[in-house]
Short mmCIF file of C-alpha atoms and ligand atoms in Angstrom, two decimals:
data_model
loop_
_atom_site.label_atom_id
_atom_site.label_comp_id
_atom_site.label_asym_id
_atom_site.label_seq_id
_atom_site.Cartn_x
_atom_site.Cartn_y
_atom_site.Cartn_z
CA UNK A 25 -43.04 31.94 -51.84
CA UNK A 26 -40.63 29.05 -49.99
CA UNK A 27 -37.38 30.51 -49.91
CA UNK A 28 -34.99 27.19 -48.74
CA UNK A 29 -32.73 26.01 -50.37
CA UNK A 30 -33.05 23.42 -53.08
CA UNK A 31 -30.10 21.02 -52.90
CA UNK A 32 -28.40 21.68 -55.50
CA UNK A 33 -28.82 26.13 -54.34
CA UNK A 34 -27.15 24.81 -51.54
CA UNK A 35 -24.76 23.17 -52.50
CA UNK A 36 -23.69 25.81 -55.24
CA UNK A 37 -23.69 27.78 -51.96
CA UNK A 38 -21.05 25.81 -49.93
CA UNK A 39 -18.81 25.98 -53.14
CA UNK A 40 -19.15 29.57 -53.07
CA UNK A 41 -18.47 29.51 -49.35
CA UNK A 42 -15.73 27.31 -50.05
CA UNK A 43 -13.92 29.03 -52.38
CA UNK A 44 -14.00 32.39 -51.04
CA UNK A 45 -12.53 31.07 -47.51
CA UNK A 46 -10.15 28.50 -49.60
CA UNK A 47 -8.81 31.06 -52.51
CA UNK A 48 -9.84 35.11 -51.06
CA UNK A 49 -9.49 35.44 -47.30
CA UNK A 50 -5.99 34.28 -47.59
CA UNK A 51 -4.96 37.19 -49.85
CA UNK A 52 -7.25 40.14 -48.14
CA UNK A 53 -3.79 40.98 -46.50
CA UNK A 54 -1.85 41.17 -48.69
CA UNK A 55 -4.21 43.02 -51.01
CA UNK A 56 -4.60 45.54 -48.38
CA UNK A 57 -0.73 45.75 -47.14
CA UNK A 58 0.27 46.35 -51.22
CA UNK A 59 -3.31 47.76 -52.62
CA UNK A 60 -3.67 45.50 -54.80
CA UNK A 61 -2.39 41.83 -55.52
CA UNK A 62 0.93 40.28 -57.01
CA UNK A 63 0.43 38.55 -60.16
CA UNK A 64 0.84 35.85 -59.12
CA UNK A 65 -1.65 35.72 -57.27
CA UNK A 66 -4.26 37.75 -59.21
CA UNK A 67 -3.25 34.27 -61.67
CA UNK A 68 -3.95 31.33 -59.19
CA UNK A 69 -7.46 32.57 -57.83
CA UNK A 70 -8.36 32.93 -61.68
CA UNK A 71 -8.02 29.07 -61.93
CA UNK A 72 -10.25 28.31 -59.55
CA UNK A 73 -12.43 30.63 -60.97
CA UNK A 74 -12.59 28.55 -63.78
CA UNK A 75 -12.03 25.06 -61.77
CA UNK A 76 -15.08 25.79 -59.19
CA UNK A 77 -17.07 27.15 -62.26
CA UNK A 78 -17.43 30.92 -61.02
CA UNK A 79 -16.15 32.50 -64.19
CA UNK A 80 -19.02 34.67 -66.33
CA UNK A 81 -21.67 33.40 -64.01
CA UNK A 82 -24.50 35.85 -65.28
CA UNK A 83 -23.95 35.05 -69.22
CA UNK A 84 -25.71 32.26 -71.43
CA UNK A 85 -23.63 29.27 -72.26
CA UNK A 86 -23.46 29.53 -76.21
CA UNK A 87 -21.65 32.55 -74.77
CA UNK A 88 -19.14 30.82 -72.90
CA UNK A 89 -20.96 31.52 -69.72
CA UNK A 90 -22.30 29.49 -67.11
CA UNK A 91 -25.47 30.68 -67.17
CA UNK A 92 -27.20 30.50 -63.82
CA UNK A 93 -29.99 32.66 -62.59
CA UNK A 94 -30.21 35.75 -60.72
CA UNK A 95 -30.62 34.15 -57.78
CA UNK A 96 -27.70 31.96 -58.03
CA UNK A 97 -25.69 35.08 -58.32
CA UNK A 98 -27.18 36.07 -56.09
CA UNK A 99 -26.17 32.86 -53.22
CA UNK A 100 -22.56 33.43 -54.86
CA UNK A 101 -22.01 36.88 -54.35
CA UNK A 102 -23.50 37.11 -50.69
CA UNK A 103 -20.52 34.56 -50.06
CA UNK A 104 -17.80 36.79 -51.59
CA UNK A 105 -18.87 39.35 -50.65
CA UNK A 106 -17.49 38.56 -46.72
CA UNK A 107 -14.11 39.38 -48.54
CA UNK A 108 -12.11 42.44 -47.87
CA UNK A 109 -10.30 44.28 -50.68
CA UNK A 110 -12.88 44.08 -52.88
CA UNK A 111 -11.17 40.67 -53.97
CA UNK A 112 -14.79 39.78 -54.87
CA UNK A 113 -13.90 41.25 -58.70
CA UNK A 114 -11.30 39.40 -59.59
CA UNK A 115 -14.55 36.71 -60.74
CA UNK A 116 -15.23 38.69 -63.44
CA UNK A 117 -19.51 39.33 -64.88
CA UNK A 118 -18.79 40.93 -67.94
CA UNK A 119 -21.47 43.53 -67.74
CA UNK A 120 -24.95 42.39 -68.51
CA UNK A 121 -25.84 44.43 -71.67
CA UNK A 122 -23.14 42.61 -73.71
CA UNK A 123 -25.46 39.93 -74.17
CA UNK A 124 -27.57 42.37 -76.51
CA UNK A 125 -24.65 42.83 -78.21
CA UNK A 126 -24.62 41.50 -82.56
CA UNK A 127 -22.62 37.97 -83.27
CA UNK A 128 -19.20 39.60 -84.23
CA UNK A 129 -19.23 42.08 -81.32
CA UNK A 130 -19.79 38.94 -79.47
CA UNK A 131 -16.67 37.43 -81.03
CA UNK A 132 -14.78 40.32 -80.29
CA UNK A 133 -15.91 41.64 -76.88
CA UNK A 134 -17.99 39.42 -75.13
CA UNK A 135 -17.13 35.66 -75.48
CA UNK A 136 -13.07 36.22 -74.74
CA UNK A 137 -14.34 38.85 -71.61
CA UNK A 138 -16.59 35.12 -70.51
CA UNK A 139 -13.50 33.56 -70.81
CA UNK A 140 -11.25 35.89 -68.86
CA UNK A 141 -9.51 37.17 -71.54
CA UNK A 142 -10.66 40.33 -72.02
CA UNK A 143 -11.76 42.67 -69.10
CA UNK A 144 -14.80 45.10 -69.66
CA UNK A 145 -14.57 48.74 -68.17
CA UNK A 146 -18.45 50.51 -67.55
CA UNK A 147 -17.99 53.98 -67.95
CA UNK A 148 -20.86 56.28 -67.44
CA UNK A 149 -19.95 59.01 -65.05
CA UNK A 150 -18.24 62.03 -65.64
CA UNK A 151 -17.09 64.90 -63.22
CA UNK A 152 -20.54 66.87 -64.00
CA UNK A 153 -22.87 63.70 -64.62
CA UNK A 154 -23.41 60.91 -61.94
CA UNK A 155 -26.85 60.66 -60.49
CA UNK A 156 -28.52 62.64 -62.98
CA UNK A 157 -27.20 60.91 -66.62
CA UNK A 158 -28.81 63.80 -68.41
CA UNK A 159 -25.99 65.96 -68.06
CA UNK A 160 -23.09 63.88 -69.76
CA UNK A 161 -21.52 65.51 -71.94
CA UNK A 162 -19.64 62.84 -74.07
CA UNK A 163 -20.34 62.79 -77.66
CA UNK A 164 -20.63 59.99 -80.38
CA UNK A 165 -19.75 62.04 -84.46
CA UNK A 166 -21.09 59.74 -86.82
CA UNK A 167 -18.08 60.64 -89.43
CA UNK A 168 -17.93 58.40 -93.53
CA UNK A 169 -17.55 54.39 -91.91
CA UNK A 170 -17.20 55.29 -88.03
CA UNK A 171 -18.35 56.87 -85.15
CA UNK A 172 -15.76 59.58 -83.18
CA UNK A 173 -15.60 59.85 -79.41
CA UNK A 174 -15.58 62.32 -77.41
CA UNK A 175 -15.55 62.88 -73.06
CA UNK A 176 -14.00 62.30 -69.75
CA UNK A 177 -15.03 59.20 -67.52
CA UNK A 178 -14.92 58.99 -64.06
CA UNK A 179 -14.68 56.13 -61.64
CA UNK A 180 -13.89 53.81 -64.18
CA UNK A 181 -13.81 50.38 -61.79
CA UNK A 182 -11.47 47.60 -63.09
CA UNK A 183 -9.94 50.68 -66.34
CA UNK A 184 -6.47 49.73 -64.80
CA UNK A 185 -6.99 46.16 -65.88
CA UNK A 186 -9.80 46.71 -68.68
CA UNK A 187 -8.83 45.95 -71.94
CA UNK A 188 -11.61 47.57 -73.44
CA UNK A 189 -14.64 50.01 -72.51
CA UNK A 190 -18.32 50.39 -72.69
CA UNK A 191 -18.61 54.06 -72.76
CA UNK A 192 -22.32 55.93 -72.41
CA UNK A 193 -22.09 58.57 -74.86
CA UNK A 194 -24.94 61.17 -76.68
CA UNK A 195 -25.30 60.63 -80.56
CA UNK A 196 -24.74 64.35 -81.66
CA UNK A 197 -24.80 65.11 -77.68
CA UNK A 198 -29.14 64.26 -77.69
CA UNK A 199 -30.22 62.58 -74.35
CA UNK A 200 -32.50 61.37 -76.44
CA UNK A 201 -29.77 59.35 -78.69
CA UNK A 202 -27.41 57.40 -76.04
CA UNK A 203 -25.71 54.95 -77.10
CA UNK A 204 -23.29 52.31 -75.80
CA UNK A 205 -20.26 51.84 -77.65
CA UNK A 206 -17.68 49.81 -77.62
CA UNK A 207 -14.30 51.17 -77.02
CA UNK A 208 -10.89 49.42 -77.41
CA UNK A 209 -8.10 50.91 -74.28
CA UNK A 210 -5.33 50.90 -77.18
CA UNK A 211 -7.15 52.99 -79.71
CA UNK A 212 -5.64 56.75 -80.52
CA UNK A 213 -7.25 59.32 -78.29
CA UNK A 214 -8.08 57.19 -75.57
CA UNK A 215 -5.81 58.37 -72.21
CA UNK A 216 -5.56 57.35 -68.49
CA UNK A 217 -5.99 61.04 -66.71
CA UNK A 218 -5.36 59.64 -63.56
CA UNK A 219 -5.94 57.44 -60.74
CA UNK A 220 -7.58 58.98 -58.03
CA UNK A 221 -7.13 57.19 -53.96
CA UNK A 222 -10.40 56.18 -52.82
CA UNK A 223 -11.21 55.43 -49.31
CA UNK A 224 -11.21 51.54 -49.72
CA UNK A 225 -8.49 49.46 -50.99
CA UNK A 226 -9.80 47.44 -54.15
CA UNK A 227 -7.73 44.89 -55.38
CA UNK A 228 -8.20 47.35 -58.82
CA UNK A 229 -8.41 50.68 -59.47
CA UNK A 230 -10.74 53.51 -61.04
CA UNK A 231 -8.84 55.74 -62.92
CA UNK A 232 -10.28 58.55 -64.97
CA UNK A 233 -10.46 58.29 -68.78
CA UNK A 234 -10.18 61.07 -71.80
CA UNK A 235 -11.50 59.68 -75.16
CA UNK A 236 -10.33 62.66 -77.60
CA UNK A 237 -11.70 61.95 -80.70
CA UNK A 238 -11.06 58.08 -80.39
CA UNK A 239 -12.61 56.45 -84.03
CA UNK A 240 -14.34 53.71 -84.08
CA UNK A 241 -16.30 51.17 -86.08
CA UNK A 242 -19.60 51.99 -87.53
CA UNK A 243 -20.85 48.26 -85.55
CA UNK A 244 -19.24 49.33 -82.26
CA UNK A 245 -23.06 50.20 -80.58
CA UNK A 246 -24.09 47.75 -78.62
CA UNK A 247 -27.40 46.68 -79.42
CA UNK A 248 -29.01 50.08 -81.36
CA UNK A 249 -28.67 53.55 -81.10
CA UNK A 250 -30.68 55.59 -78.80
CA UNK A 251 -31.00 52.37 -76.34
CA UNK A 252 -28.46 53.52 -73.85
CA UNK A 253 -30.23 54.06 -71.35
CA UNK A 254 -32.61 50.77 -71.27
CA UNK A 255 -29.36 49.22 -71.55
CA UNK A 256 -27.31 50.67 -68.61
CA UNK A 257 -30.32 50.65 -66.67
CA UNK A 258 -30.96 46.73 -66.75
CA UNK A 259 -26.96 47.35 -65.45
CA UNK A 260 -27.86 49.01 -62.79
CA UNK A 261 -30.22 46.27 -61.92
CA UNK A 262 -28.61 43.41 -61.84
CA UNK A 263 -25.80 45.15 -59.96
CA UNK A 264 -27.80 46.21 -57.56
CA UNK A 265 -29.02 43.23 -56.68
CA UNK A 266 -25.18 41.93 -56.09
CA UNK A 267 -24.18 44.69 -54.01
CA UNK A 268 -27.26 43.93 -51.64
CA UNK A 269 -25.94 40.12 -51.78
CA UNK A 270 -22.32 40.98 -51.31
CA UNK A 271 -23.78 43.32 -48.25
CA UNK A 272 -25.57 41.13 -46.77
CA UNK A 273 -22.44 38.70 -46.60
CA UNK A 274 -20.08 41.08 -45.63
CA UNK A 275 -22.92 41.96 -42.58
CA UNK A 276 -22.92 38.17 -41.71
CA UNK A 277 -18.82 37.96 -41.55
CA UNK A 278 -18.95 41.31 -39.29
CA UNK A 279 -21.40 39.78 -36.70
CA UNK A 280 -19.47 36.17 -36.78
CA UNK A 281 -16.23 37.90 -36.07
CA UNK A 282 -17.52 40.40 -33.42
CA UNK A 283 -19.40 37.55 -31.62
CA UNK A 284 -16.47 35.38 -31.43
CA UNK A 285 -14.27 38.58 -30.53
CA UNK A 286 -17.00 39.56 -27.43
CA UNK A 287 -17.05 36.14 -26.45
CA UNK A 288 -13.70 35.82 -25.45
CA UNK A 289 -12.53 39.41 -25.18
CA UNK A 290 -12.72 40.03 -20.70
CA UNK A 291 -13.90 42.78 -19.26
CA UNK A 292 -14.76 44.00 -15.37
CA UNK A 293 -14.53 40.56 -14.33
CA UNK A 294 -16.58 38.91 -17.92
CA UNK A 295 -16.77 38.32 -21.13
CA UNK A 296 -17.81 41.36 -22.56
CA UNK A 297 -20.89 39.70 -24.63
CA UNK A 298 -22.38 39.36 -21.16
CA UNK A 299 -22.69 42.88 -21.22
CA UNK A 300 -25.95 44.20 -22.45
CA UNK A 301 -24.21 46.96 -24.45
CA UNK A 302 -22.65 44.82 -26.34
CA UNK A 303 -24.77 42.05 -26.15
CA UNK A 304 -27.47 44.16 -27.31
CA UNK A 305 -25.33 45.53 -30.81
CA UNK A 306 -25.03 41.84 -31.93
CA UNK A 307 -28.98 41.06 -31.19
CA UNK A 308 -29.24 44.03 -33.51
CA UNK A 309 -27.21 43.16 -35.93
CA UNK A 310 -28.60 39.95 -36.40
CA UNK A 311 -32.14 40.95 -36.72
CA UNK A 312 -31.14 43.23 -39.64
CA UNK A 313 -29.51 41.18 -41.36
CA UNK A 314 -32.53 38.33 -40.68
CA UNK A 315 -34.60 41.04 -42.30
CA UNK A 316 -32.57 42.03 -44.81
CA UNK A 317 -31.67 38.36 -46.67
CA UNK A 318 -35.07 37.30 -46.21
CA UNK A 319 -36.08 40.17 -48.64
CA UNK A 320 -32.53 39.63 -50.63
CA UNK A 321 -33.90 35.72 -51.34
CA UNK A 322 -37.60 36.85 -52.09
CA UNK A 323 -36.48 39.66 -54.26
CA UNK A 324 -34.15 37.20 -56.24
CA UNK A 325 -36.29 34.18 -56.46
CA UNK A 326 -38.85 36.75 -57.93
CA UNK A 327 -36.51 38.18 -60.33
CA UNK A 328 -35.09 34.63 -61.75
CA UNK A 329 -38.65 33.33 -62.68
CA UNK A 330 -40.08 37.11 -64.02
CA UNK A 331 -38.75 39.15 -66.56
CA UNK A 332 -41.09 42.54 -65.57
CA UNK A 333 -38.23 45.50 -66.46
CA UNK A 334 -39.95 48.10 -64.44
CA UNK A 335 -41.02 46.16 -61.46
CA UNK A 336 -37.28 44.80 -61.64
CA UNK A 337 -35.77 47.89 -61.07
CA UNK A 338 -38.10 48.69 -58.46
CA UNK A 339 -37.39 46.04 -56.65
CA UNK A 340 -34.22 46.36 -56.92
CA UNK A 341 -33.64 49.26 -55.64
CA UNK A 342 -35.91 48.39 -52.19
CA UNK A 343 -33.00 45.08 -51.92
CA UNK A 344 -29.74 47.61 -52.72
CA UNK A 345 -31.30 50.52 -49.94
CA UNK A 346 -32.20 47.96 -47.32
CA UNK A 347 -29.10 45.50 -47.73
CA UNK A 348 -26.33 48.36 -48.49
CA UNK A 349 -27.40 50.69 -45.55
CA UNK A 350 -28.00 47.78 -43.18
CA UNK A 351 -24.76 46.26 -44.41
CA UNK A 352 -23.33 50.08 -43.00
CA UNK A 353 -24.74 50.00 -39.32
CA UNK A 354 -23.38 46.14 -38.96
CA UNK A 355 -19.73 46.93 -39.74
CA UNK A 356 -19.97 50.08 -37.54
CA UNK A 357 -21.47 48.10 -34.42
CA UNK A 358 -18.76 45.62 -35.36
CA UNK A 359 -16.08 48.13 -35.19
CA UNK A 360 -17.34 48.86 -31.57
CA UNK A 361 -17.53 45.70 -30.71
CA UNK A 362 -13.32 45.17 -31.45
CA UNK A 363 -12.70 48.52 -29.68
CA UNK A 364 -9.26 49.38 -30.65
CA UNK A 365 -8.49 46.63 -32.41
CA UNK A 366 -11.60 47.43 -34.72
CA UNK A 367 -9.63 50.43 -35.54
CA UNK A 368 -6.41 48.28 -36.94
CA UNK A 369 -6.39 47.87 -40.64
CA UNK A 370 -5.17 44.24 -40.10
CA UNK A 371 -8.59 43.31 -38.68
CA UNK A 372 -11.46 42.59 -41.39
CA UNK A 373 -14.15 44.76 -39.64
CA UNK A 374 -11.95 47.79 -39.80
CA UNK A 375 -11.58 47.10 -43.96
CA UNK A 376 -15.43 46.48 -43.90
CA UNK A 377 -16.32 49.28 -42.25
CA UNK A 378 -14.22 51.57 -44.99
CA UNK A 379 -15.53 49.11 -47.82
CA UNK A 380 -18.80 48.98 -47.48
CA UNK A 381 -19.08 52.76 -47.51
CA UNK A 382 -19.11 52.92 -51.74
CA UNK A 383 -22.58 50.08 -51.72
CA UNK A 384 -24.52 53.53 -50.54
CA UNK A 385 -22.80 55.56 -53.41
CA UNK A 386 -22.37 53.24 -56.37
CA UNK A 387 -25.03 52.58 -58.74
CA UNK A 388 -26.94 54.89 -57.95
CA UNK A 389 -27.06 56.28 -53.90
CA UNK A 390 -29.54 55.16 -51.62
CA UNK A 391 -31.21 58.61 -52.32
CA UNK A 392 -31.88 57.67 -55.73
CA UNK A 393 -32.87 53.93 -55.24
CA UNK A 394 -35.58 56.20 -52.80
CA UNK A 395 -36.18 58.60 -55.69
CA UNK A 396 -36.98 54.99 -57.60
CA UNK A 397 -39.27 53.69 -55.29
CA UNK A 398 -41.09 56.84 -54.68
CA UNK A 399 -41.75 57.00 -58.07
CA UNK A 400 -42.99 53.51 -58.53
CA UNK A 401 -45.10 54.48 -55.28
CA UNK A 402 -46.65 57.61 -57.23
CA UNK A 403 -47.18 55.64 -60.90
CA UNK A 404 -48.71 52.03 -59.64
CA UNK A 405 -49.53 52.62 -55.67
CA UNK A 406 -47.45 50.60 -53.10
CA UNK A 407 -48.08 46.87 -54.54
CA UNK A 408 -44.78 46.59 -55.22
CA UNK A 409 -43.51 46.86 -52.12
CA UNK A 410 -46.55 45.68 -49.77
CA UNK A 411 -48.50 43.58 -51.63
CA UNK A 412 -45.98 40.79 -52.47
CA UNK A 413 -47.78 39.94 -56.25
CA UNK A 414 -47.10 36.32 -56.09
C1 FAD B 3 -15.71 53.91 -55.83
C2 FAD B 3 -16.07 54.38 -57.06
C3 FAD B 3 -16.25 53.26 -58.14
C4 FAD B 3 -17.66 53.63 -58.95
N1 FAD B 3 -17.15 53.22 -60.58
C5 FAD B 3 -18.17 53.86 -61.63
C6 FAD B 3 -18.55 52.57 -62.43
O1 FAD B 3 -17.20 51.41 -63.49
N2 FAD B 3 -18.66 53.40 -63.99
C7 FAD B 3 -19.27 54.33 -63.66
O2 FAD B 3 -19.91 54.92 -64.72
N3 FAD B 3 -19.60 54.67 -62.82
C8 FAD B 3 -19.02 54.67 -61.15
N4 FAD B 3 -19.03 55.56 -60.61
C9 FAD B 3 -19.81 56.45 -59.92
C10 FAD B 3 -21.26 56.23 -59.21
O3 FAD B 3 -22.09 55.44 -59.45
C11 FAD B 3 -21.57 57.36 -59.05
O4 FAD B 3 -20.35 58.55 -57.88
C12 FAD B 3 -23.03 57.73 -57.65
O5 FAD B 3 -24.01 57.86 -59.37
C13 FAD B 3 -23.26 59.03 -57.56
O6 FAD B 3 -22.78 59.92 -58.88
P1 FAD B 3 -22.25 61.27 -58.79
O7 FAD B 3 -20.25 60.78 -57.49
O8 FAD B 3 -21.77 62.36 -59.61
O9 FAD B 3 -22.87 62.55 -57.22
P2 FAD B 3 -23.98 62.91 -56.90
O10 FAD B 3 -24.99 62.99 -58.43
O11 FAD B 3 -23.40 64.80 -57.46
O12 FAD B 3 -24.84 63.21 -55.72
C14 FAD B 3 -24.17 64.30 -54.58
C15 FAD B 3 -25.69 63.65 -53.97
O13 FAD B 3 -26.67 64.52 -54.31
C16 FAD B 3 -27.35 63.47 -54.17
N5 FAD B 3 -28.33 63.61 -54.94
C17 FAD B 3 -28.40 63.30 -56.45
N6 FAD B 3 -29.89 63.53 -56.93
C18 FAD B 3 -30.91 63.84 -55.66
C19 FAD B 3 -31.96 63.62 -55.88
N7 FAD B 3 -33.07 63.61 -56.72
N8 FAD B 3 -32.47 64.06 -54.11
C20 FAD B 3 -31.94 62.91 -53.92
N9 FAD B 3 -30.85 63.25 -53.67
C21 FAD B 3 -29.56 63.73 -54.96
C22 FAD B 3 -26.73 61.75 -54.35
O14 FAD B 3 -27.70 61.27 -53.64
C23 FAD B 3 -25.39 62.57 -53.34
O15 FAD B 3 -25.67 62.34 -51.75
C24 FAD B 3 -17.79 54.96 -59.25
C25 FAD B 3 -18.06 55.67 -58.04
C26 FAD B 3 -17.57 55.13 -57.03
C27 FAD B 3 -16.87 56.06 -55.73
#
């Protein structure tokens, strides 16, 4: 498989790099110091997102998206992942499973979300249910002409700015009837319980929300009753590939910063880059980025043309595991190269060090990615990983 970029993809990558450097990097310190951005800064970026064509890149044109392939999305996310403060999340990508919504629901939720007028937040995790979604306790009960949703959701990313949720709930409490519901945030019974503080600075928050007997219309079901696990898995597959892309980009930025610093910083009569102790850290990072990026691009190109769900699930797990673990090592070395400066919040390497930690946790921990890979090995052998079927 040829993983060199064609002209159009190389141009897309260049535009994403330019956008990141021109619009996201200058806002990093404001975001870090103020724990978020001003409405004016957000508005400026939003206009630039549309102008550059990076809005809803993961959705069909008929829904107002840019219909880019998964590989092209990876190229863009790799560049934007270099920015700290999770500023990449200003560039909206409405949750993938919404493409399975009815026309009426697309009109109400997906299409305005693609235009940047509405914002979704995907609410799966609960206090007692994270990796094991069969332990979810949020219920949906049919009542006359609607559903009544009851439960509490944790870590709802962008829940502070979202105006609707995709809530993963069990119809009548039955794990075999897992279903995703559209729930407007302003409905009676939806309340923000609290907004915890996290290790990273994220341009948005991850509040806890309670759904206290919230009534939604009968047709607010995404796709069909009982399809919840499949839909949520589709979301995970896409998000895991995007995490892999962002972490590769972040590691590359950390390497560039560390190389630059090590070339200028002098100790004991020479630039520290000339000490093997430093040089080897940079060399390990460079080689590991090369390996992870090759894997990411290969999987990205493969999933862009093949749509076998099980294989995508298995490969996305390998990409997320390899890239996020690699990036964790890369940013840790970068902090070490920077010495005391590497511990200062004004330095991007410090922020990347904190921010990349969650990439080994969310959208399935590293252990869960290994469980997925292990299951694939047990069911179908090692071919997906070692044989690289063409
Ligand atoms: C900043 C942030 C944002 C998030 N955003 C969202 C969001 O928008 N929507 C949402 O629904 N969720 C979100 N999450 C939740 C996230 O997906 C979960 O935290 C994650 O899936 C892990 O679940 P948990 O925290 O309950 O940990 P647990 O499942 O309790 O796991 C605890 C530990 O046990 C390990 N473990 C569990 N099962 C196994 C096993 N079978 N084998 C080996 N080890 C195992 C885990 O790997 C982990 O180390 C977010 C989390 C964070 C931190």
